[in-house]
Structure formats: structure tokens, C-alpha cells
Coordinates of C-alpha atoms and ligand atoms in Angstrom, one line a residue:
M7 CA 23.1 6.6 -16.9
S8 CA 19.8 5.6 -18.2
D9 CA 17.2 8.5 -19.9
V10 CA 14.7 8.8 -17.3
R11 CA 11.6 8.3 -19.5
V12 CA 12.8 5.4 -21.3
L13 CA 13.3 3.6 -18.0
A14 CA 10.0 4.7 -17.0
A15 CA 8.6 3.2 -20.0
K16 CA 10.1 0.1 -19.2
T17 CA 8.7 -0.1 -16.0
L18 CA 5.4 0.1 -17.3
V19 CA 5.8 -2.8 -19.6
Q20 CA 7.1 -5.0 -16.7
V21 CA 3.9 -4.3 -14.5
V22 CA 1.6 -3.8 -17.2
D23 CA 2.9 -7.0 -19.2
G24 CA 5.0 -8.8 -16.9
G25 CA 2.5 -8.8 -14.1
R26 CA 5.9 -7.3 -11.9
S27 CA 5.3 -5.2 -8.5
L28 CA 6.3 -1.9 -8.5
N29 CA 8.1 -2.5 -5.0
D30 CA 10.4 -5.4 -7.2
L31 CA 11.3 -2.9 -9.9
I32 CA 11.7 0.6 -8.7
P33 CA 15.0 -0.2 -6.2
Q34 CA 16.3 -2.0 -9.5
Y35 CA 15.5 0.5 -12.2
R36 CA 16.5 3.8 -10.0
A37 CA 20.1 2.2 -9.4
E38 CA 20.4 3.1 -13.6
L39 CA 19.8 6.7 -13.3
D40 CA 21.6 9.6 -11.9
P41 CA 20.0 10.3 -8.1
S42 CA 18.7 13.8 -9.3
Q43 CA 16.2 12.1 -11.7
G44 CA 14.9 9.1 -9.2
G45 CA 12.1 11.6 -8.1
F46 CA 11.4 12.7 -11.4
Y47 CA 11.1 8.6 -12.4
Q48 CA 8.9 7.9 -9.6
Q49 CA 6.6 10.5 -10.2
L50 CA 6.1 9.6 -13.9
V51 CA 6.0 5.6 -13.0
Y52 CA 3.1 6.0 -10.2
G53 CA 1.5 8.8 -11.8
A54 CA 1.2 6.8 -15.1
L55 CA 0.2 3.8 -13.1
R56 CA -2.5 5.3 -11.1
H57 CA -4.1 6.5 -14.1
Y58 CA -3.0 3.8 -16.6
L59 CA -6.5 2.6 -17.8
S60 CA -7.3 6.3 -18.5
L61 CA -4.0 6.9 -20.4
D62 CA -4.0 3.9 -22.4
E63 CA -7.6 4.4 -23.4
L64 CA -6.6 7.8 -24.6
A65 CA -3.2 6.5 -26.6
R66 CA -5.4 4.3 -28.3
R67 CA -7.2 6.7 -29.4
L68 CA -5.0 8.8 -30.5
L69 CA -3.0 6.8 -32.9
N70 CA -4.5 5.8 -36.3
K71 CA -3.3 1.8 -36.0
P72 CA -2.2 0.3 -32.9
I73 CA 1.8 0.2 -31.9
Q74 CA 2.7 -3.4 -32.5
R75 CA 2.8 -5.7 -29.5
K76 CA 6.6 -6.4 -30.1
E77 CA 6.9 -2.8 -29.6
R78 CA 5.3 -2.0 -26.3
V79 CA 7.7 0.3 -24.6
V80 CA 6.9 2.9 -27.5
H81 CA 3.3 2.4 -26.6
M82 CA 4.3 3.1 -22.7
L83 CA 6.3 6.3 -24.1
L84 CA 3.1 7.7 -25.6
V85 CA 1.0 6.7 -22.6
L86 CA 4.1 8.8 -20.1
G87 CA 3.9 11.5 -23.1
I88 CA 0.1 11.9 -22.4
Y89 CA 0.5 12.0 -18.3
Q90 CA 2.7 14.5 -18.3
L91 CA 0.7 16.8 -20.7
W92 CA -2.8 15.7 -18.7
K93 CA -1.4 15.6 -15.4
L94 CA 1.8 17.2 -14.8
D95 CA 2.8 21.2 -14.9
L96 CA 5.6 20.9 -17.4
P97 CA 5.8 23.3 -20.2
E98 CA 4.0 21.5 -23.5
H99 CA 6.5 21.6 -25.8
A100 CA 9.2 20.5 -23.2
A101 CA 7.0 17.3 -22.2
I102 CA 6.6 16.8 -26.2
F103 CA 10.0 17.0 -27.2
E104 CA 11.4 14.7 -24.5
T105 CA 9.1 12.1 -24.9
V106 CA 9.8 12.2 -28.7
D107 CA 13.7 12.2 -27.5
A108 CA 13.6 9.4 -26.1
T109 CA 13.1 7.4 -29.3
K110 CA 17.2 8.0 -29.8
P111 CA 18.5 5.9 -26.8
L112 CA 16.1 3.5 -27.7
K113 CA 17.2 3.3 -31.4
K114 CA 13.9 3.5 -32.9
P115 CA 13.6 6.8 -35.4
W116 CA 10.4 5.2 -36.8
A117 CA 8.7 6.2 -33.5
K118 CA 9.4 9.2 -33.3
G119 CA 6.7 10.9 -36.0
V120 CA 4.4 8.8 -34.4
L121 CA 4.7 9.9 -31.0
N122 CA 4.9 13.6 -32.1
A123 CA 1.6 13.1 -34.0
A124 CA -0.4 11.7 -31.3
L125 CA 1.2 14.1 -28.8
R126 CA 0.2 17.0 -30.8
R127 CA -3.2 15.9 -31.6
F128 CA -3.5 15.3 -27.6
T129 CA -2.7 19.3 -27.1
R130 CA -5.4 20.2 -29.6
E131 CA -8.1 17.9 -29.0
S132 CA -7.5 17.3 -25.1
D133 CA -10.9 19.0 -24.0
A134 CA -13.0 16.1 -26.3
L135 CA -10.8 13.3 -25.6
L136 CA -11.4 13.7 -22.0
D137 CA -15.0 14.1 -22.3
K138 CA -15.0 10.9 -24.2
L139 CA -13.3 8.9 -21.6
Q140 CA -14.8 5.5 -20.3
N141 CA -12.8 4.9 -17.4
R142 CA -11.8 8.2 -16.0
E143 CA -10.5 7.1 -12.9
G144 CA -8.6 4.4 -14.1
Y145 CA -9.9 1.8 -12.0
P146 CA -10.8 -1.8 -13.1
G147 CA -14.3 -2.7 -13.7
W148 CA -14.8 -5.3 -11.2
M149 CA -12.7 -3.0 -8.8
A150 CA -15.0 -0.5 -9.1
R151 CA -18.1 -2.5 -9.2
A152 CA -17.2 -4.2 -5.7
L153 CA -16.7 -0.9 -4.3
R154 CA -19.7 0.6 -5.4
Q155 CA -21.6 -2.5 -3.8
D156 CA -19.3 -2.6 -0.6
Y157 CA -20.3 1.5 -0.1
P158 CA -23.0 2.8 -2.1
D159 CA -22.5 6.2 -0.4
H160 CA -18.8 6.1 -0.4
W161 CA -17.4 4.3 -3.7
Q162 CA -17.0 7.7 -5.8
A163 CA -15.3 9.2 -3.2
I164 CA -12.9 5.9 -2.6
L165 CA -11.7 6.0 -6.4
A166 CA -10.8 9.7 -6.1
N167 CA -9.3 9.5 -3.0
G168 CA -7.5 6.4 -4.4
N169 CA -5.8 8.5 -6.9
L170 CA -4.3 11.3 -4.8
Q171 CA -1.0 11.0 -3.2
G172 CA -0.8 9.4 0.3
P173 CA 1.1 11.8 3.0
M174 CA 4.3 10.8 4.7
T175 CA 3.5 10.1 8.6
L176 CA 5.6 9.0 10.9
R177 CA 5.6 7.1 14.3
I178 CA 7.4 8.5 17.3
N179 CA 9.1 6.1 19.4
E180 CA 7.8 6.9 23.0
R181 CA 10.9 4.9 24.2
R182 CA 13.0 7.7 23.1
Q183 CA 10.5 10.8 23.3
S184 CA 6.9 12.1 23.7
R185 CA 5.4 12.9 20.5
E186 CA 5.8 16.7 21.7
E187 CA 9.1 16.4 22.1
W188 CA 9.7 15.0 18.9
L189 CA 7.6 17.7 16.9
A190 CA 9.3 20.5 18.9
R191 CA 12.6 19.3 17.9
A192 CA 11.4 19.0 14.1
D193 CA 10.2 22.3 14.5
T194 CA 13.6 23.8 15.4
E195 CA 15.0 21.8 12.3
G196 CA 12.4 23.3 10.0
L197 CA 10.0 20.4 9.1
A198 CA 6.5 21.2 9.4
A199 CA 4.4 18.2 11.0
T200 CA 1.3 17.8 12.7
P201 CA -0.1 15.2 15.2
C202 CA -2.5 12.9 14.0
E203 CA -6.0 12.1 15.9
P204 CA -7.2 9.7 17.0
T205 CA -3.5 7.9 17.5
P206 CA -0.8 9.0 19.5
S207 CA 2.1 7.7 18.3
A208 CA 1.6 9.5 14.6
A209 CA 2.1 12.8 13.1
T210 CA 2.4 13.9 9.7
L211 CA 4.2 15.6 7.8
A212 CA 3.7 18.7 5.7
E213 CA 5.8 17.4 2.8
A214 CA 7.0 14.0 2.3
A215 CA 11.0 14.5 2.9
P216 CA 13.9 11.7 2.5
V217 CA 14.0 9.9 5.7
Q218 CA 17.7 11.0 6.1
A219 CA 16.8 14.3 6.3
I220 CA 13.9 13.3 9.3
P221 CA 15.3 14.2 12.6
G222 CA 15.9 10.9 14.5
F223 CA 15.2 8.7 11.6
V224 CA 18.8 7.0 11.6
D225 CA 19.0 6.6 15.2
G226 CA 15.6 4.9 15.5
D227 CA 13.7 7.5 17.3
V228 CA 10.8 8.1 14.3
S229 CA 9.4 5.2 12.0
V230 CA 7.7 5.9 8.6
Q231 CA 4.2 4.1 9.3
D232 CA 1.0 5.2 8.0
E233 CA -1.9 6.0 10.8
A234 CA -3.8 3.5 10.1
A235 CA -1.0 0.9 10.5
Q236 CA 0.0 2.6 13.9
Q237 CA -3.6 2.1 15.2
C238 CA -3.2 -1.8 15.3
T239 CA -0.6 -1.4 18.3
W240 CA -3.1 0.8 20.2
L241 CA -5.9 -1.4 19.4
L242 CA -4.0 -4.6 20.5
A243 CA -2.7 -2.9 23.5
P244 CA 0.0 -4.9 24.2
Q245 CA 1.2 -5.2 28.3
N246 CA 4.6 -5.5 29.9
G247 CA 5.5 -9.0 30.2
E248 CA 2.8 -10.7 27.6
R249 CA 3.6 -12.8 25.3
I250 CA 2.5 -11.9 21.8
L251 CA 2.4 -13.4 18.0
D252 CA 2.6 -11.1 15.2
A253 CA 1.4 -13.8 12.7
C254 CA 2.5 -12.1 9.4
A255 CA 5.3 -9.8 10.5
A256 CA 7.2 -8.5 7.3
P257 CA 8.4 -6.0 6.8
G258 CA 8.0 -5.5 10.6
G259 CA 6.5 -2.3 10.9
K260 CA 4.1 -3.4 13.3
T261 CA 6.7 -5.4 14.9
G262 CA 8.8 -2.4 16.3
H263 CA 5.7 -0.5 17.3
L264 CA 4.3 -3.2 19.4
L265 CA 8.1 -3.4 21.0
E266 CA 8.3 0.3 21.8
R267 CA 4.8 0.2 23.3
A268 CA 5.6 -2.5 25.9
D269 CA 8.0 -4.9 27.2
I270 CA 7.1 -8.1 25.6
D271 CA 8.2 -11.7 24.6
L272 CA 7.4 -11.1 20.7
T273 CA 7.4 -14.2 18.1
A274 CA 7.7 -12.6 14.9
L275 CA 6.7 -14.8 11.9
D276 CA 6.2 -14.6 8.3
I277 CA 6.5 -16.9 5.5
D278 CA 8.9 -15.1 3.4
P279 CA 12.2 -15.8 4.6
A280 CA 13.8 -12.7 2.5
R281 CA 11.3 -10.7 3.8
L282 CA 11.9 -11.9 7.2
D283 CA 15.1 -9.9 6.8
R284 CA 13.6 -7.1 6.7
V285 CA 12.1 -7.2 10.2
R286 CA 15.4 -8.0 11.1
E287 CA 17.0 -4.5 9.7
N288 CA 13.9 -2.4 11.0
L289 CA 14.4 -4.1 14.6
D290 CA 18.5 -3.4 14.3
R291 CA 17.6 0.6 13.9
L292 CA 15.1 0.5 16.7
N293 CA 17.4 -1.3 18.6
L294 CA 14.7 -4.0 19.9
N295 CA 14.8 -7.9 19.4
A296 CA 12.2 -10.0 18.6
N297 CA 12.1 -14.1 18.1
L298 CA 12.0 -14.1 14.3
V299 CA 10.4 -17.2 13.0
A300 CA 10.3 -18.1 8.9
A301 CA 7.1 -20.5 9.0
D302 CA 3.6 -20.8 7.4
A303 CA 1.7 -19.6 10.7
S304 CA -1.2 -21.8 9.7
D305 CA 1.3 -24.6 10.2
L306 CA 1.6 -24.7 13.6
K307 CA 3.6 -27.9 14.0
A308 CA 6.2 -26.1 12.0
W309 CA 6.9 -23.4 14.5
W310 CA 4.2 -23.5 17.9
D311 CA 5.7 -24.8 20.8
G312 CA 2.4 -25.2 22.5
Q313 CA 2.5 -22.2 24.7
P314 CA -0.5 -20.1 24.2
F315 CA -0.2 -16.2 23.6
D316 CA -1.8 -14.1 25.5
R317 CA -2.1 -11.4 22.2
I318 CA -2.1 -12.1 18.6
L319 CA -1.5 -9.7 15.6
L320 CA -3.0 -11.3 12.7
D321 CA -2.0 -8.5 10.1
A322 CA -3.3 -10.9 7.4
P323 CA -2.3 -10.9 3.9
C324 CA -5.2 -9.0 1.4
S325 CA -5.9 -7.5 -1.9
G326 CA -4.3 -3.8 -0.7
S327 CA -7.1 -2.4 -2.0
G328 CA -7.3 0.4 1.0
V329 CA -3.5 1.3 0.3
I330 CA -4.1 1.9 -3.8
R331 CA -2.9 5.3 -3.5
R332 CA 0.8 4.0 -2.3
H333 CA 0.7 0.9 -4.8
P334 CA -1.0 2.0 -8.1
D335 CA 0.5 -1.1 -9.4
I336 CA -2.7 -3.1 -7.6
K337 CA -5.2 -1.7 -9.7
L338 CA -3.4 -3.4 -12.7
L339 CA -2.0 -6.6 -10.9
R340 CA -5.0 -7.3 -8.7
K341 CA -7.7 -9.9 -10.0
P342 CA -11.0 -11.3 -8.8
K343 CA -9.4 -14.5 -8.3
D344 CA -6.7 -13.4 -6.2
V345 CA -9.4 -11.8 -3.9
D346 CA -11.1 -15.6 -3.6
F347 CA -7.8 -16.8 -3.1
L348 CA -6.9 -14.3 -0.1
T349 CA -10.2 -14.7 1.7
Q350 CA -9.5 -18.7 1.9
V351 CA -6.1 -17.9 3.1
Q352 CA -7.5 -15.7 5.9
A353 CA -9.9 -17.9 7.4
H354 CA -7.7 -20.7 7.4
L355 CA -5.1 -18.1 9.3
L356 CA -8.1 -17.5 11.6
K357 CA -8.9 -20.6 12.5
R358 CA -5.3 -22.0 13.1
L359 CA -3.8 -19.4 14.8
W360 CA -7.3 -18.8 17.3
T361 CA -5.9 -22.4 18.5
T362 CA -2.9 -20.9 19.8
L363 CA -4.6 -17.9 21.9
K364 CA -5.3 -18.4 25.4
P365 CA -8.3 -18.0 26.7
G366 CA -9.0 -14.5 27.9
G367 CA -6.7 -13.3 25.0
R368 CA -7.0 -11.1 22.4
L369 CA -6.3 -11.5 18.4
L370 CA -6.6 -8.5 16.8
Y371 CA -7.4 -9.0 12.8
A372 CA -6.5 -6.2 10.6
T373 CA -6.1 -5.4 6.4
C374 CA -5.1 -2.8 4.4
S375 CA -8.1 -3.6 2.3
I376 CA -11.6 -2.1 2.4
F377 CA -13.3 -5.2 0.6
Q378 CA -15.7 -6.4 2.8
R379 CA -15.2 -10.0 2.0
E380 CA -11.6 -9.8 3.2
N381 CA -13.1 -7.7 6.7
S382 CA -16.5 -7.5 8.3
A383 CA -17.9 -10.6 6.2
Q384 CA -14.7 -12.6 6.9
I385 CA -14.8 -11.9 10.7
Q386 CA -18.9 -12.0 10.8
A387 CA -18.3 -15.7 9.3
F388 CA -15.5 -16.3 12.0
L389 CA -18.0 -15.4 14.7
D390 CA -20.8 -17.5 13.5
K391 CA -18.7 -21.1 13.5
T392 CA -16.5 -20.2 16.6
D393 CA -18.3 -20.6 20.0
D394 CA -15.6 -19.4 22.1
A395 CA -15.1 -16.0 20.3
R396 CA -16.5 -12.4 21.2
L397 CA -16.1 -9.4 19.6
V398 CA -14.5 -6.3 21.5
P399 CA -16.5 -3.2 20.9
L400 CA -13.9 -0.7 19.7
E401 CA -13.7 3.0 20.8
L402 CA -12.4 4.1 17.2
T403 CA -15.0 5.3 14.6
G404 CA -15.1 4.2 11.4
D405 CA -15.5 6.0 8.2
A406 CA -18.2 3.6 7.0
E407 CA -21.0 1.6 8.7
V408 CA -19.6 -1.8 8.7
P409 CA -21.6 -5.0 10.5
V410 CA -18.9 -6.0 12.8
G411 CA -15.2 -4.3 13.2
V412 CA -14.2 -0.8 12.6
Q413 CA -13.7 0.0 8.4
W414 CA -11.3 3.1 7.8
L415 CA -11.5 4.3 4.2
P416 CA -8.5 6.7 2.6
Q417 CA -8.4 10.1 3.5
P418 CA -7.2 12.7 1.6
N419 CA -3.9 13.8 3.6
G420 CA -5.0 11.2 5.9
H421 CA -4.9 7.5 6.6
D422 CA -4.8 4.6 4.2
G423 CA -7.9 2.4 4.0
F424 CA -7.7 -0.4 6.9
Y425 CA -9.9 -2.7 8.7
F426 CA -9.8 -3.8 12.3
A427 CA -11.5 -6.6 14.1
L428 CA -10.8 -7.4 18.0
I429 CA -11.9 -10.6 19.0
E430 CA -11.5 -12.0 22.5
K431 CA -11.1 -15.9 23.7
T432 CA -14.1 -16.2 26.1
T433 CA -12.9 -18.3 29.0
T434 CA -16.2 -20.4 29.3
G435 CA -16.3 -21.8 25.8
Ligands
SAM611 C1 0.2 -7.0 5.0 S1 1.8 -7.8 5.0 C2 2.4 -7.6 6.8 C3 2.8 -6.0 7.1 C4 3.3 -6.4 8.4 N1 2.5 -6.8 9.5 C5 3.8 -4.6 8.6 O1 3.3 -4.3 9.7 O2 4.8 -4.8 8.1 C6 1.4 -9.9 4.9 C7 2.6 -10.6 5.2 O3 2.0 -11.9 5.4 C8 2.9 -12.8 5.0 N2 2.3 -13.9 5.0 C9 1.3 -14.2 4.0 N3 0.8 -15.5 4.1 C10 1.4 -16.3 4.9 C11 1.2 -17.6 6.0 N4 0.5 -18.3 5.9 N5 2.1 -17.6 7.6 C12 3.1 -16.3 7.7 N6 3.1 -14.9 7.2 C13 2.3 -15.2 5.8 C14 3.3 -12.2 3.7 O4 4.8 -12.6 3.6 C15 3.5 -10.9 4.1 O5 4.8 -10.7 4.4

């Protein structure tokens, strides 16, 4: 079994220097740990990435000379040590001792003195060092500027809320039981949960729990899904007998919800065949079925039989800027040019998928982004150039005024940041 701090440091090197995503790394690294250490490993990695830009700034100030490039794992141990002292409720001497001790399995005795001196200096000078921090919230400059421009009144709260841990929210499978029934069952089993407003299928746990400990999870009575993601199905409102397209379906959270809501003929597409396997697994657990197709949704010739759809869910690939609290690596991995590229992909998907919608049919455009370029500006541009498209007003209240659609911003202990726009194809053109 490996040392938890060493593995966490190696994970940081892979994300920060290698551009790898946490989703790929966590399962691989957790398998190398004693299961009892898994929670602490995740706490270290998520927390250190959440605050990485601040921690890196502090680490550089604490060192007399920077740690050599080829010794990045030692730099990351220092980052983790500062994180533990600054943000975790651990006894100081234990945090320092364990971090310094991690140099042993790494066989880098020279690093012992460097880490010890830097961490002890942090404990002595933390107030002054933290006062001088340039990047207190740990967001890249371009991202903070974009949010400030999009939300002059909310951007500071957005940055702060993006650094909090998101709650664990469940979707109650109404085919099996009502939300009230499941809440009563959870209460009997000693699990505290509260219903979410305004999303009738959602309940948030007072404390996160392993899925196996959640009543009915294994049998598909409930799924883990944020309230915002659940809203998509309520807004698209599938009706029995309809032919529906879930255009960007993997890993299938919304695919399952659509099928729970109504008896529909559902086609679930995704460009990534490996991710489509996850959709299959999710549907198997729920005992539901869809026509799963691995294809580029914009390449109609590759997958469309020419039969139009009554409703389409376009849960578009996006920057993920609304779910940074759940994926803090986004802060480091995403670059401005990625957002340029994604806005083009979104526009192309919208344009192509529109032709597969029936007159009178509805398309829900959703993203887990809070950048307006991917959201209201994208939809406004689409409406401006599409004669047979009409925006359907939503009864859902947004967290910030936007020109079209509804924008949710990440809320402490509440929903993720998400954007929704419902568009109808007019019959007159
Ligand atoms: C936001 S995620 C979808 C999440 C999913 N709807 C859910 O609820 O679990 C976006 C998905 O779009 C897929 N994707 C990206 N470009 C695509 C394209 N051109 N055609 C189809 N799928 C695409 C990605 O592989 C990714 O799985």
C-alpha cells in the first residue's frame, strides 16, 4: 500500500503539469491505497487543487530557492503541507511530521530539511503571508475576469461559492416511490435528507454518504444527481409515447431521469463510446432501456434515420465553469481557447440538431457552465439566425438576470451552476 500524501502529491503533478483530469486519475490512484485512506486522499487532492494557485504562490514565497523542475513531487508535498496547515483541522505537528515523513518512501532525504523549514516558517508567518496573497480565491485571472464581466454583482460570491464543497443530492425514482415515501424510508434508516425546491424529484443529504449506504441505491430507487441536472428533465417535460433524443448523453444521468419520467422512445447519443458504456451501466441499475448510439450528434448521416423528434435534450459539452466546486481541476485545466472552441461546437450542434426536431417540438439547451458566451449569448445568436425558433418562457427563477433563458449560479449547500433555454420550433416557419 502506498503513502497517502505521496499519492496525493503525484496526483497533483499529473493534473498541474500533465494536464490530466481528476476523473481519470482518482480511481487509478485510490486503488493503490488502503480503503480506509481513500477519503483523506480525496480530501487532500480536491482541497489542494481548489486552492492550488494560492498554495503555489505561498510555496514559492516560503522557499529560499525554487525546488528543481525534476523534483515536482516534492514541490507538491509542500503544497499539500501548506494546505493541511491552512485549511484542515489537523494538529500542526502531525501535519508537518507526516508531510516531511513522506520523503522517506520517495527516497529523497535531501527534501526533509527543505519541507520542514518551509512548513515551520508557514506556521510562524502565516498571517503576514496570507495577507500578501495575490490570488486569494485560487482562480486563474482570465476566469475571474470573465465572471466579473458576466456578473458584476455576483462574481465575488461565485468565486467564494466555487471553493465550497457541493452537497450530495439524490434523484428519487418516482417509478418506484414518491419522494415523501423515500424520505420517510431514509429517516427510518437514520439518514437525514431534505427535499429541494423547486425540483420535485430532488433531495439533499445532510451529509455525503457512500452510495452503498443509501437506501435503495443499488436497486435503482435513487440516483446521485445534482438538483440543477434534474431540472433538465422537468423543463423538457417528456410525455408518454414521444420520440426523444438525448444528444450528448454520457454518463447518462439525464438519460435515466427522462426514462423514469415517462414511457418514451429514447435515442441516447454520445461521441465517446467508452463513456457510452457508463450510460448502459446506469440504465441497467435502473432497469430501463434506450437506443444507445456512439456518434457525433452533428453528423446526422452517421446516425439519423430521418424520423423527426418530439423533444431534444442538448446537454452540450461545455467549460464546466458551473461545477468547479465538484471538479476543482477545471480551474487549472481549462484555457480561454477551450471556451472559444466549445462555443463553436455548441453552435454547430444546435444548428444541426435543430433540423431533426418536429415542427411544434421543443429543444432544451443546457450547460453546466456559467459563462454567458456558452449560454445566453449562444442562444441569442441562435434565435437571431433561426426563423422557425421561438424561446419558451420558463417559470423557473434564475440566480442572475440574463437576456435569454435561466441562469443558475452555484449555491452553498444548494444547486450547481447551470443554464437552461427551452426553444420551440414554430409550425409556420
Ligand atoms: C455535459 S456532458 C453530458 C452529461 C450527460 N447528459 C448526463 O446527464 O450524464 C457532454 C457529453 O457530450 C459528449 N459530446 C461532446 N461532443 C459531442 C458530439 N459532437 N456529439 C455527441 N456527443 C458529444 C461528451 O462525450 C460528453 O459525454
